[in-house]
Tab-separated table of C-alpha atoms in Angstrom:
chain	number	residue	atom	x	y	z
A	55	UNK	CA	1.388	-15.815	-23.114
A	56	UNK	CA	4.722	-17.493	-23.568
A	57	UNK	CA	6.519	-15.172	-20.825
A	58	UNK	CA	3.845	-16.480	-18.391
A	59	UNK	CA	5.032	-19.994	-19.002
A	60	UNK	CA	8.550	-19.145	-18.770
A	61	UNK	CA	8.176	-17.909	-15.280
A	62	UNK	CA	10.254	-20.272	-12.545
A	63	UNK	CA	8.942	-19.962	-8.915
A	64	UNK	CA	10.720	-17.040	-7.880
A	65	UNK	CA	9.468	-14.773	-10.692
A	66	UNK	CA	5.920	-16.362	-10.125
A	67	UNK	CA	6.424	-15.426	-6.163
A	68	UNK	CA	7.203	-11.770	-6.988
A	69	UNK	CA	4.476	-11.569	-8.942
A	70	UNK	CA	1.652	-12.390	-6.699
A	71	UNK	CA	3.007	-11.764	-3.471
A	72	UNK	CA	1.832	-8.002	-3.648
A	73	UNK	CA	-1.448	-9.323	-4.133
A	74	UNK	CA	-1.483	-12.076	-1.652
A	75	UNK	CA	-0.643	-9.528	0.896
A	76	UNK	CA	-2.962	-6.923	0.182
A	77	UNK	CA	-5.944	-9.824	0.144
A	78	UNK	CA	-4.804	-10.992	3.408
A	79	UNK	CA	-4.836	-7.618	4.681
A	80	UNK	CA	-8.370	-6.732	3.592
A	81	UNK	CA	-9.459	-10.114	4.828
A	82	UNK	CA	-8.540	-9.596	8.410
A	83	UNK	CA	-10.072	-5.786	8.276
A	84	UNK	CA	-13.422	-6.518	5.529
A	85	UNK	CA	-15.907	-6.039	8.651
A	86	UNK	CA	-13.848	-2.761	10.618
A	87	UNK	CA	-14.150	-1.584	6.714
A	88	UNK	CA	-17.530	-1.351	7.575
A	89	UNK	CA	-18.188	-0.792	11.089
A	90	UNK	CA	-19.431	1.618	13.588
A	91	UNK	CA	-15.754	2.886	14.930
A	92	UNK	CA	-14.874	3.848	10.388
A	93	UNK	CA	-18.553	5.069	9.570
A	94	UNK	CA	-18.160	7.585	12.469
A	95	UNK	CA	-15.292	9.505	11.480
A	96	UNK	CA	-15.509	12.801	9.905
A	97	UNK	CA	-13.942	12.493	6.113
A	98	UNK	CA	-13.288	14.499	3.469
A	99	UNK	CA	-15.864	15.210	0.611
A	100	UNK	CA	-13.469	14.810	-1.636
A	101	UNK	CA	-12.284	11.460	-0.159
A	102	UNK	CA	-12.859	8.603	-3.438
A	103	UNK	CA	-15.593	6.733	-3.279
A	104	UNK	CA	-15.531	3.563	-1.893
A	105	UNK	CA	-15.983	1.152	-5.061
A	106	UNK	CA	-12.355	2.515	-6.102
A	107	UNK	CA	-10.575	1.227	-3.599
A	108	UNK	CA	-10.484	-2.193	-4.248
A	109	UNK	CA	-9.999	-1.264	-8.223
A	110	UNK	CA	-6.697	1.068	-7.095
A	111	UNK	CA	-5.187	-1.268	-4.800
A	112	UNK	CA	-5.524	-4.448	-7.286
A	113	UNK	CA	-3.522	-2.232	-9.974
A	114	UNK	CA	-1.601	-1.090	-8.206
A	115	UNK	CA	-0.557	-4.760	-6.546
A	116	UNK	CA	0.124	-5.700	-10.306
A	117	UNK	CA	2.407	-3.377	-10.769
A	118	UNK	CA	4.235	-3.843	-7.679
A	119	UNK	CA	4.331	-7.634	-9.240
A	120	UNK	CA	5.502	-6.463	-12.109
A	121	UNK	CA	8.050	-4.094	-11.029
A	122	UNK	CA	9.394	-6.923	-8.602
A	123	UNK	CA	9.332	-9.337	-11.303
A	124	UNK	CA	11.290	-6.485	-13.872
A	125	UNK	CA	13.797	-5.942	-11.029
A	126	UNK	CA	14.446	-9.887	-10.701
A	127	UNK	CA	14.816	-10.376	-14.278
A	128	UNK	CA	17.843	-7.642	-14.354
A	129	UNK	CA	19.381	-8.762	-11.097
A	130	UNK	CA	18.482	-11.329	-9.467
A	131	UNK	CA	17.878	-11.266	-5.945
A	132	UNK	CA	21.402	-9.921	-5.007
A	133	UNK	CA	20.661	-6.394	-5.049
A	134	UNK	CA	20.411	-5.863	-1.407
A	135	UNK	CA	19.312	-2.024	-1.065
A	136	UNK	CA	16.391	-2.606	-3.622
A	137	UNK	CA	14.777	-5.317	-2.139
A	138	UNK	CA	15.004	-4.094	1.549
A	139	UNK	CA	13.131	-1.074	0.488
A	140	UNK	CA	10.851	-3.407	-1.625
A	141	UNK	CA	10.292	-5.473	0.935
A	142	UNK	CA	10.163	-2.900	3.938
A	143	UNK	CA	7.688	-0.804	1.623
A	144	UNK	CA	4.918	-3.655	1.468
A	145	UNK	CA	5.118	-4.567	4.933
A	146	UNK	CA	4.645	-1.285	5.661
A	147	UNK	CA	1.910	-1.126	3.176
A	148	UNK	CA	0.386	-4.239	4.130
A	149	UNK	CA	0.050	-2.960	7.987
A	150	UNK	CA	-1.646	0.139	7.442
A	151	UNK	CA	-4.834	-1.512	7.201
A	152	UNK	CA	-4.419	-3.375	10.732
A	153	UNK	CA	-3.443	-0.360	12.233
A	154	UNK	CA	-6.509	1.903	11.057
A	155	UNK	CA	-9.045	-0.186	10.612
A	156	UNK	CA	-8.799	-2.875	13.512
A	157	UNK	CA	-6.729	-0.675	16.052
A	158	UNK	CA	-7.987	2.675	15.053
A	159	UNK	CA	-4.541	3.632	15.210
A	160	UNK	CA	-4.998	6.750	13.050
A	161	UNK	CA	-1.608	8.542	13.774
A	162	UNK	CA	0.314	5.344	13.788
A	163	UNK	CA	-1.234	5.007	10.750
A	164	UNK	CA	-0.186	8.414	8.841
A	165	UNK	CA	2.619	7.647	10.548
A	166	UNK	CA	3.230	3.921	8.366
A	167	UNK	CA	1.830	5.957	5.083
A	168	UNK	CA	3.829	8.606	5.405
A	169	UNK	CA	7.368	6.027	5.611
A	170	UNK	CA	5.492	4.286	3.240
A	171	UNK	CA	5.773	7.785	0.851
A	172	UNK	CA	9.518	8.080	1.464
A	173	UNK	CA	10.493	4.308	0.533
A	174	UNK	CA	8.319	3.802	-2.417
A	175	UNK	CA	10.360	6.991	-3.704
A	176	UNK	CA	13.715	5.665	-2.505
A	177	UNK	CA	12.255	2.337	-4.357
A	178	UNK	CA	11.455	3.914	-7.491
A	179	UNK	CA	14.874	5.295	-7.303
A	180	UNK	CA	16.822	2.552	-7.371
A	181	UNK	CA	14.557	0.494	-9.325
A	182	UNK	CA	15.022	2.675	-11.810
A	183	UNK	CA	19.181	2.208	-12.294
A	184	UNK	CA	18.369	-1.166	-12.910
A	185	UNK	CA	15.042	-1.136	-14.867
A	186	UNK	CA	13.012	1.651	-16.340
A	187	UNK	CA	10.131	-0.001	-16.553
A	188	UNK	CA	9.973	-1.689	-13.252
A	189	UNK	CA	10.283	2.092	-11.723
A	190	UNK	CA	7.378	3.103	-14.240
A	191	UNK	CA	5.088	0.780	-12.335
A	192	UNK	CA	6.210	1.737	-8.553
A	193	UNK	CA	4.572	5.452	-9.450
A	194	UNK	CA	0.369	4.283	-9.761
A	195	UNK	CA	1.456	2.968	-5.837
A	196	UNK	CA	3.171	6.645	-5.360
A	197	UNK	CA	0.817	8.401	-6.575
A	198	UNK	CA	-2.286	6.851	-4.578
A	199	UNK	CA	0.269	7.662	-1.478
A	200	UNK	CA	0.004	10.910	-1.750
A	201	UNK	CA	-3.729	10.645	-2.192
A	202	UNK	CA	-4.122	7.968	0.763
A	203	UNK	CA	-1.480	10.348	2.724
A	204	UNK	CA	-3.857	13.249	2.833
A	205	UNK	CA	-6.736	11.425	3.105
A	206	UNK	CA	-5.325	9.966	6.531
A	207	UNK	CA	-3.834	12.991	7.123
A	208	UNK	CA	-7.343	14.778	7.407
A	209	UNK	CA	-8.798	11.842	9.283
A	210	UNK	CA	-6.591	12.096	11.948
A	211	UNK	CA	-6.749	15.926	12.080
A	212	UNK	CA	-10.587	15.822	12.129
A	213	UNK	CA	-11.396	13.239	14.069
A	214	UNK	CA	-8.739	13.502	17.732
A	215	UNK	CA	-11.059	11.282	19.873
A	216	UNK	CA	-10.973	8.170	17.508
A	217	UNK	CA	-7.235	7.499	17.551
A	218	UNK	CA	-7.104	5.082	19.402
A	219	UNK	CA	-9.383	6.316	22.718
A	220	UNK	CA	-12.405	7.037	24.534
A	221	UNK	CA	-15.327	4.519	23.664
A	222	UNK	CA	-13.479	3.310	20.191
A	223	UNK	CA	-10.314	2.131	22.037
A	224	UNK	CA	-9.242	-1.612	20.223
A	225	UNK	CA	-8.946	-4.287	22.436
């Protein structure tokens, strides 16, 4: 528990801003989550069920944390091309949500997971020349990517009249 009190506000800040995002994010979509416009889609049957959602994505936000946190302790906040894919990665991430849930945006979203696919790699890429272990904990979010990718993937093919038209349309 020493590390935890030796962590100034930046390192603190990378740690929980995954999180923080991610919360907000399911905050503004909790009741879409469970609405008419999402229960009326055709999904996969071999699409996870819902309880592990909200298990994956809290990992996986802790590792981000972590990884951020790794990066920080190696190089500060200098690094430019690290941090913009860092930073462009999460936004990306944190959209998704907004975009399939509330706007029932389902291409638009593939679209954001599918970018989202590419930078986490580029991420783990050059995390990894500065800290092994900070790419180590970019690849739980890669791999549930590729999962989530598919998953929206199959939505979107399955289900052409949700995205974003006829009586579903968001305001």
């Amino acid at each position: 528990m020493d590390i935890i009190k030796s962590f100034n506000l930046t390192q603190w800040t990378l740690a929980v801003t995954p999180m923080a995002g991610g919360l907000i994010s399911a905050f503004q979509t909790r009741t879409e989550v469970k609405g008419v416009w999402y229960k009326s889609l055709a999904r996969p049957w071999w699409q996870p069920p819902a309880f592990v959602f909200p298990v994956v994505w809290n990992t996986i936000y802790a590792c981000l944390g972590y990884s951020a946190v790794r990066v920080y302790n190696q190089a500060g906040l200098t690094m430019s091309l690290p941090w913009t894919l860092y930073g462009s990665m999460l936004a990306l991430n944190w959209s998704w949500s907004p975009l399939f849930f509330t706007h029932h945006r389902i291409g638009l979203a593939l679209g954001s997971c599918t970018l989202q696919w590419f930078l986490t790699f580029a991420c783990i890429r050059e995390f990894g020349r500065l800290d092994t272990h900070a790419n180590w904990g970019l690849l739980p979010l890669q791999l549930w990517l590729t999962v989530a990718t598919a998953l929206n993937f199959n939505i979107w093919q399955n289900n052409p009249d949700h995205d974003g038209a006829g009586p579903f349309q968001s305001k």
